[in-house]
Amino acid sequence: TGNDQDSTEITGTVQEQMDELLLQCFLHALKFKVKKADLPLLASTFLKVHVYPCCPEGQQLDIKKSSYKKLSKFLQMMQQRQIVQVKELSKGVESITAVSWKHADLRSFRVPEAATGEDPVKMDTTCQPLEIKSFYSVPSKLIPLFEHASLKKSATLSNADVRSIITTYVKSNELIDDYNKNYVVINPILCDCLLEKSEHHTITKVTWDDLFTRCLKRLQECHQVTFPGQNPVVRKGGIKPINIDVAQRSSNKKVTIVSNLEAFGLDPRSLGNALQQKAQASVTMHQVPGTKDKVALQVQGNQVNHIAKLLTEEYRIPAKYIAGLDKAPKTGKKKR
């Protein structure tokens, strides 16, 4: 039992140290990194672009090891202390909308000598990438096929879950074809759930692959995005990628347009600033037509390579979630 007491004391101090480090990096970022023009600032961007780089060398900031566990919980506490105001500007995604620059904690904050926080490369080692998972939910038409699995109404299923449930259904109803194990015999429920009306009288069996494909096609797609330090957000439909487009403007000049950054918790303004420095080109922001809160970035010239590098290396967005990477300028030799 003596050992148990020691271990709780140790974890207590680790947690306290992490709380202190988080507060230090938070105040450092607000006082020296964030400008009024940056607001409103997505919480996930604030963490990646401003807070993590303020972590002193040799230390690693890990919110999960703090008593708050999540960035949203820490920001609520900072809101209660009236240092910042936090709002959910789009569903499930928090932003810092105001900062009390004259707050006593900010005015009295001094950067510890060890923590200059000027090295932006350090962000890559501590920055946690966002997590994206694809799921399926069961529409009412397919309930007869799934009810044996006793799912809750709001249940979300992975591809493997769907295959497992369908396989169990087929086996328990003895629908594997006697003559060829690669085929599944269509019973009335499979017929209603997975066949087109025109196929009702013509198809009596299908391959396992065809069965799974038909099933996945008829399920409702949804996806879950988890921003670092925040609760997961579940949205209907498949996730739409960040879109990069190259357009021709008057006098034959090209511009690169980047949209749908918000779906990945990216702040267009911060990305625009980073892009301006990397590409040495002017960047403008404009509202996406027909939307209230979506912004597109427009950069002078074909900057697909710079944008791709920034998104995949610094923001850790997998390339499969970026559309338009093929529009980068061709690097082949020029014809003489």
Short mmCIF file of C-alpha atoms in Angstrom, two decimals:
data_model
loop_
_atom_site.label_atom_id
_atom_site.label_comp_id
_atom_site.label_asym_id
_atom_site.label_seq_id
_atom_site.Cartn_x
_atom_site.Cartn_y
_atom_site.Cartn_z
CA THR A 1 0.00 0.00 0.00
CA GLY A 2 2.96 2.31 0.67
CA ASN A 3 3.88 1.99 -3.01
CA ASP A 4 0.36 2.99 -4.03
CA GLN A 5 0.64 6.21 -2.04
CA ASP A 6 3.97 7.02 -3.70
CA SER A 7 2.56 6.49 -7.17
CA THR A 8 -0.46 8.74 -6.55
CA GLU A 9 1.86 11.46 -5.26
CA ILE A 10 4.00 11.17 -8.38
CA THR A 11 1.04 11.31 -10.77
CA GLY A 12 -0.30 14.25 -8.79
CA THR A 13 2.91 16.19 -9.33
CA VAL A 14 3.04 15.28 -13.05
CA GLN A 15 -0.52 16.52 -13.43
CA GLU A 16 0.23 19.72 -11.50
CA GLN A 17 3.35 20.33 -13.59
CA MET A 18 1.36 19.82 -16.80
CA ASP A 19 -1.34 22.23 -15.55
CA GLU A 20 1.37 24.83 -14.86
CA LEU A 21 3.01 24.27 -18.24
CA LEU A 22 -0.35 24.56 -20.03
CA LEU A 23 -1.16 27.83 -18.25
CA GLN A 24 2.33 29.18 -18.97
CA CYS A 25 2.10 28.35 -22.70
CA PHE A 26 -1.47 29.69 -22.85
CA LEU A 27 -0.52 33.07 -21.30
CA HIS A 28 2.69 33.24 -23.36
CA ALA A 29 0.72 32.62 -26.59
CA LEU A 30 -1.97 35.19 -25.77
CA LYS A 31 0.45 37.89 -24.67
CA PHE A 32 3.07 37.57 -27.42
CA LYS A 33 1.63 35.59 -30.35
CA VAL A 34 -2.09 36.30 -30.77
CA LYS A 35 -3.11 39.67 -32.20
CA LYS A 36 -6.56 41.24 -32.12
CA ALA A 37 -6.78 40.79 -35.91
CA ASP A 38 -6.49 36.98 -35.42
CA LEU A 39 -9.86 36.81 -33.62
CA PRO A 40 -12.11 34.87 -33.81
CA LEU A 41 -9.48 32.12 -33.60
CA LEU A 42 -10.32 28.40 -33.85
CA ALA A 43 -9.35 26.64 -30.61
CA SER A 44 -7.54 23.89 -32.53
CA THR A 45 -5.51 26.46 -34.50
CA PHE A 46 -4.72 28.41 -31.32
CA LEU A 47 -3.33 25.19 -29.83
CA LYS A 48 -1.29 24.12 -32.89
CA VAL A 49 -0.01 27.45 -34.17
CA HIS A 50 0.34 29.50 -30.96
CA VAL A 51 0.37 27.36 -27.79
CA TYR A 52 2.56 24.37 -28.76
CA PRO A 53 5.44 26.52 -30.10
CA CYS A 54 5.56 28.32 -26.71
CA CYS A 55 6.53 25.07 -24.98
CA PRO A 56 10.08 25.35 -23.53
CA GLU A 57 12.78 23.23 -25.17
CA GLY A 58 13.09 19.74 -23.72
CA GLN A 59 9.51 19.72 -22.40
CA GLN A 60 6.42 18.36 -24.08
CA LEU A 61 2.96 19.79 -23.58
CA ASP A 62 0.34 17.03 -23.41
CA ILE A 63 -3.13 18.23 -22.40
CA LYS A 64 -4.27 14.64 -21.75
CA LYS A 65 -1.78 14.49 -18.86
CA SER A 66 -3.18 17.68 -17.30
CA SER A 67 -6.14 17.72 -14.90
CA TYR A 68 -8.26 19.26 -17.70
CA LYS A 69 -7.72 16.33 -20.16
CA LYS A 70 -9.27 18.42 -22.98
CA LEU A 71 -8.51 21.87 -24.39
CA SER A 72 -12.23 22.80 -24.28
CA LYS A 73 -12.31 22.21 -20.49
CA PHE A 74 -9.20 24.35 -19.96
CA LEU A 75 -10.64 27.16 -22.11
CA GLN A 76 -13.88 27.07 -20.07
CA MET A 77 -11.79 27.61 -16.94
CA MET A 78 -9.96 30.51 -18.60
CA GLN A 79 -13.35 31.94 -19.58
CA GLN A 80 -14.52 31.70 -15.95
CA ARG A 81 -11.37 33.60 -14.98
CA GLN A 82 -12.43 36.17 -17.62
CA ILE A 83 -9.17 35.96 -19.58
CA VAL A 84 -10.88 34.87 -22.81
CA GLN A 85 -14.35 34.45 -24.29
CA VAL A 86 -15.07 31.18 -26.09
CA LYS A 87 -17.99 30.48 -28.43
CA GLU A 88 -19.08 27.62 -30.67
CA LEU A 89 -19.27 29.50 -33.98
CA SER A 90 -19.93 26.36 -36.03
CA LYS A 91 -21.34 23.09 -34.67
CA GLY A 92 -18.92 21.34 -32.31
CA VAL A 93 -16.00 23.65 -33.15
CA GLU A 94 -14.97 26.21 -30.54
CA SER A 95 -13.31 29.55 -31.22
CA ILE A 96 -11.73 32.20 -29.00
CA THR A 97 -13.76 35.32 -29.80
CA ALA A 98 -12.28 37.83 -27.35
CA VAL A 99 -9.23 38.29 -25.11
CA SER A 100 -9.02 40.52 -22.03
CA TRP A 101 -5.59 41.92 -22.82
CA LYS A 102 -5.66 44.07 -19.64
CA HIS A 103 -6.34 41.08 -17.37
CA ALA A 104 -3.97 41.05 -14.37
CA ASP A 105 -2.70 37.52 -15.21
CA LEU A 106 -1.71 38.61 -18.72
CA ARG A 107 -0.20 41.93 -17.65
CA SER A 108 1.94 40.34 -14.96
CA PHE A 109 3.03 37.35 -17.10
CA ARG A 110 6.74 37.14 -17.87
CA VAL A 111 8.25 34.51 -20.18
CA PRO A 112 10.54 32.16 -18.20
CA GLU A 113 14.09 32.43 -19.57
CA ALA A 114 14.12 28.85 -20.84
CA ALA A 115 10.90 29.33 -22.82
CA THR A 116 11.60 31.62 -25.75
CA GLY A 117 9.15 29.64 -27.87
CA GLU A 118 10.56 31.14 -31.05
CA ASP A 119 11.26 27.83 -32.76
CA PRO A 120 8.25 27.00 -34.97
CA VAL A 121 9.79 23.64 -35.98
CA LYS A 122 9.07 22.34 -32.47
CA MET A 123 5.38 22.45 -33.33
CA ASP A 124 5.75 19.34 -35.49
CA THR A 125 7.05 17.18 -32.64
CA THR A 126 4.29 18.11 -30.19
CA CYS A 127 1.42 18.92 -32.55
CA GLN A 128 -1.19 16.18 -32.45
CA PRO A 129 -2.87 15.54 -35.80
CA LEU A 130 -6.64 15.63 -35.99
CA GLU A 131 -8.34 12.23 -36.24
CA ILE A 132 -10.89 11.42 -38.94
CA LYS A 133 -12.99 8.27 -38.91
CA SER A 134 -15.69 7.19 -41.36
CA PHE A 135 -18.81 5.46 -40.11
CA TYR A 136 -22.20 4.26 -41.25
CA SER A 137 -25.60 4.60 -39.63
CA VAL A 138 -28.59 2.37 -40.38
CA PRO A 139 -31.56 3.98 -42.23
CA SER A 140 -35.07 2.78 -41.39
CA LYS A 141 -35.32 0.72 -44.60
CA LEU A 142 -32.41 -1.49 -43.52
CA ILE A 143 -33.49 -2.01 -39.89
CA PRO A 144 -34.93 -5.54 -40.56
CA LEU A 145 -31.44 -6.64 -41.68
CA PHE A 146 -29.68 -5.18 -38.63
CA GLU A 147 -32.21 -5.62 -35.79
CA HIS A 148 -30.73 -8.98 -34.72
CA ALA A 149 -27.60 -7.04 -33.64
CA SER A 150 -29.68 -5.04 -31.06
CA LEU A 151 -28.18 -1.68 -32.07
CA LYS A 152 -29.15 1.62 -30.48
CA LYS A 153 -30.98 4.08 -32.72
CA SER A 154 -27.97 6.41 -32.95
CA ALA A 155 -25.37 3.60 -33.39
CA THR A 156 -22.50 4.23 -35.78
CA LEU A 157 -20.80 1.28 -37.47
CA SER A 158 -17.39 0.85 -39.05
CA ASN A 159 -16.91 -1.05 -42.29
CA ALA A 160 -15.76 -4.09 -40.26
CA ASP A 161 -18.87 -3.87 -38.00
CA VAL A 162 -21.15 -3.94 -41.05
CA ARG A 163 -19.38 -6.99 -42.51
CA SER A 164 -19.54 -8.81 -39.17
CA ILE A 165 -23.28 -8.12 -38.65
CA ILE A 166 -24.18 -9.15 -42.23
CA THR A 167 -22.06 -12.32 -42.00
CA THR A 168 -23.78 -13.28 -38.72
CA TYR A 169 -27.20 -12.65 -40.31
CA VAL A 170 -26.39 -14.83 -43.34
CA LYS A 171 -24.97 -17.68 -41.25
CA SER A 172 -27.74 -17.69 -38.62
CA ASN A 173 -30.37 -17.77 -41.37
CA GLU A 174 -28.44 -20.49 -43.24
CA LEU A 175 -28.31 -18.49 -46.47
CA ILE A 176 -24.91 -19.66 -47.75
CA ASP A 177 -25.46 -21.40 -51.09
CA ASP A 178 -25.16 -25.20 -50.75
CA TYR A 179 -23.42 -25.64 -54.11
CA ASN A 180 -21.07 -22.64 -54.01
CA LYS A 181 -19.94 -21.14 -50.70
CA ASN A 182 -19.03 -17.85 -52.47
CA TYR A 183 -22.73 -17.12 -52.99
CA VAL A 184 -25.48 -16.01 -50.61
CA VAL A 185 -29.10 -16.94 -51.25
CA ILE A 186 -31.51 -13.96 -51.28
CA ASN A 187 -34.35 -14.29 -48.74
CA PRO A 188 -37.33 -11.83 -48.50
CA ILE A 189 -35.49 -9.47 -46.08
CA LEU A 190 -32.33 -9.29 -48.24
CA CYS A 191 -34.58 -8.83 -51.26
CA ASP A 192 -36.43 -5.83 -49.71
CA CYS A 193 -33.32 -4.26 -48.24
CA LEU A 194 -30.69 -4.70 -50.93
CA LEU A 195 -32.24 -5.36 -54.35
CA GLU A 196 -33.65 -2.85 -56.83
CA LYS A 197 -37.34 -3.37 -57.67
CA SER A 198 -36.43 -4.53 -61.17
CA GLU A 199 -34.22 -7.26 -59.66
CA HIS A 200 -36.81 -8.75 -57.29
CA HIS A 201 -37.78 -11.58 -59.63
CA THR A 202 -34.50 -12.01 -61.49
CA ILE A 203 -31.80 -12.30 -58.80
CA THR A 204 -31.90 -15.29 -56.45
CA LYS A 205 -28.32 -15.17 -55.13
CA VAL A 206 -25.35 -12.78 -54.99
CA THR A 207 -21.62 -13.08 -54.18
CA TRP A 208 -20.42 -12.06 -50.70
CA ASP A 209 -18.62 -9.02 -52.20
CA ASP A 210 -21.75 -7.90 -54.02
CA LEU A 211 -23.76 -8.34 -50.82
CA PHE A 212 -21.39 -6.11 -48.79
CA THR A 213 -21.13 -3.52 -51.59
CA ARG A 214 -24.92 -3.24 -51.90
CA CYS A 215 -25.28 -2.96 -48.15
CA LEU A 216 -22.64 -0.22 -47.70
CA LYS A 217 -24.17 1.73 -50.60
CA ARG A 218 -27.56 1.80 -48.86
CA LEU A 219 -26.29 2.75 -45.39
CA GLN A 220 -26.02 6.40 -44.41
CA GLU A 221 -22.44 7.63 -44.43
CA CYS A 222 -21.21 9.80 -41.56
CA HIS A 223 -17.82 10.85 -40.25
CA GLN A 224 -16.26 11.82 -36.96
CA VAL A 225 -13.60 14.50 -36.64
CA THR A 226 -11.61 14.83 -33.41
CA PHE A 227 -9.67 18.09 -33.08
CA PRO A 228 -6.73 17.93 -30.63
CA GLY A 229 -7.94 18.38 -27.06
CA GLN A 230 -11.63 18.59 -28.03
CA ASN A 231 -14.64 16.26 -28.02
CA PRO A 232 -15.29 14.33 -31.27
CA VAL A 233 -17.75 15.94 -33.71
CA VAL A 234 -19.98 13.56 -35.72
CA ARG A 235 -21.34 14.89 -39.03
CA LYS A 236 -23.63 13.30 -41.65
CA GLY A 237 -22.26 12.32 -45.05
CA GLY A 238 -18.71 11.54 -46.08
CA ILE A 239 -16.03 14.12 -45.27
CA LYS A 240 -15.50 16.55 -48.13
CA PRO A 241 -11.81 17.21 -48.80
CA ILE A 242 -9.98 20.53 -48.66
CA ASN A 243 -10.26 21.80 -52.21
CA ILE A 244 -7.38 23.44 -54.09
CA ASP A 245 -8.23 25.02 -57.43
CA VAL A 246 -6.13 27.01 -59.89
CA ALA A 247 -8.01 29.64 -61.91
CA GLN A 248 -7.04 32.03 -64.68
CA ARG A 249 -7.74 35.70 -64.03
CA SER A 250 -7.63 38.68 -66.38
CA SER A 251 -4.33 39.41 -68.15
CA ASN A 252 -3.51 35.66 -68.03
CA LYS A 253 -2.56 35.69 -64.32
CA LYS A 254 -3.19 32.55 -62.26
CA VAL A 255 -4.56 32.38 -58.72
CA THR A 256 -4.86 29.42 -56.35
CA ILE A 257 -8.10 29.09 -54.35
CA VAL A 258 -8.29 26.95 -51.18
CA SER A 259 -11.66 26.12 -49.60
CA ASN A 260 -13.32 23.85 -47.00
CA LEU A 261 -10.56 24.45 -44.42
CA GLU A 262 -13.10 24.80 -41.59
CA ALA A 263 -14.18 21.13 -41.86
CA PHE A 264 -10.66 20.22 -40.71
CA GLY A 265 -10.53 22.73 -37.86
CA LEU A 266 -8.15 25.02 -39.76
CA ASP A 267 -8.34 28.78 -39.37
CA PRO A 268 -8.20 30.38 -42.87
CA ARG A 269 -6.63 33.57 -41.47
CA SER A 270 -3.72 31.75 -39.76
CA LEU A 271 -3.17 29.54 -42.80
CA GLY A 272 -3.27 32.63 -45.04
CA ASN A 273 -0.58 34.34 -42.94
CA ALA A 274 1.66 31.24 -43.04
CA LEU A 275 1.11 30.91 -46.78
CA GLN A 276 1.95 34.54 -47.41
CA GLN A 277 5.35 34.03 -45.74
CA LYS A 278 6.11 30.71 -47.46
CA ALA A 279 4.96 31.61 -50.98
CA GLN A 280 5.95 35.31 -50.80
CA ALA A 281 2.66 36.08 -52.55
CA SER A 282 -0.38 38.14 -51.62
CA VAL A 283 -3.29 36.24 -50.01
CA THR A 284 -6.89 37.45 -49.79
CA MET A 285 -9.90 35.92 -48.02
CA HIS A 286 -13.45 35.94 -49.34
CA GLN A 287 -16.72 34.34 -48.29
CA VAL A 288 -17.75 31.23 -50.22
CA PRO A 289 -20.94 32.16 -52.15
CA GLY A 290 -24.11 30.73 -50.62
CA THR A 291 -22.57 30.11 -47.17
CA LYS A 292 -22.62 32.08 -43.92
CA ASP A 293 -19.39 31.04 -42.22
CA LYS A 294 -17.16 29.49 -44.91
CA VAL A 295 -14.12 31.33 -46.18
CA ALA A 296 -11.88 30.62 -49.17
CA LEU A 297 -8.27 31.77 -49.53
CA GLN A 298 -7.04 33.20 -52.82
CA VAL A 299 -3.27 33.27 -53.44
CA GLN A 300 -1.49 34.92 -56.36
CA GLY A 301 0.09 32.44 -58.77
CA ASN A 302 0.02 28.63 -58.82
CA GLN A 303 0.92 27.86 -55.19
CA VAL A 304 -0.33 24.24 -55.02
CA ASN A 305 3.09 22.93 -53.91
CA HIS A 306 3.43 25.46 -51.07
CA ILE A 307 -0.14 24.79 -49.89
CA ALA A 308 0.32 21.00 -50.05
CA LYS A 309 3.54 21.20 -48.01
CA LEU A 310 1.95 23.43 -45.39
CA LEU A 311 -1.19 21.27 -45.02
CA THR A 312 0.54 17.88 -44.96
CA GLU A 313 3.71 18.71 -43.00
CA GLU A 314 2.76 21.46 -40.56
CA TYR A 315 -0.98 20.84 -40.11
CA ARG A 316 -0.60 17.05 -40.52
CA ILE A 317 -3.60 16.67 -42.88
CA PRO A 318 -3.34 13.34 -44.79
CA ALA A 319 -2.99 13.92 -48.56
CA LYS A 320 -6.08 11.77 -49.26
CA TYR A 321 -8.19 14.58 -47.72
CA ILE A 322 -6.82 17.22 -50.11
CA ALA A 323 -8.30 17.51 -53.61
CA GLY A 324 -6.43 19.31 -56.40
CA LEU A 325 -2.83 18.31 -55.61
CA ASP A 326 -2.50 17.31 -59.28
CA LYS A 327 -2.87 20.98 -60.27
CA ALA A 328 0.68 21.79 -59.16
CA PRO A 329 2.83 23.41 -61.87
CA LYS A 330 4.51 20.86 -64.13
CA THR A 331 8.25 20.65 -63.46
CA GLY A 332 9.27 19.08 -66.79
CA LYS A 333 11.91 20.69 -69.02
CA LYS A 334 10.71 23.56 -71.16
CA LYS A 335 10.72 23.04 -74.93
CA ARG A 336 13.43 24.97 -76.71
#
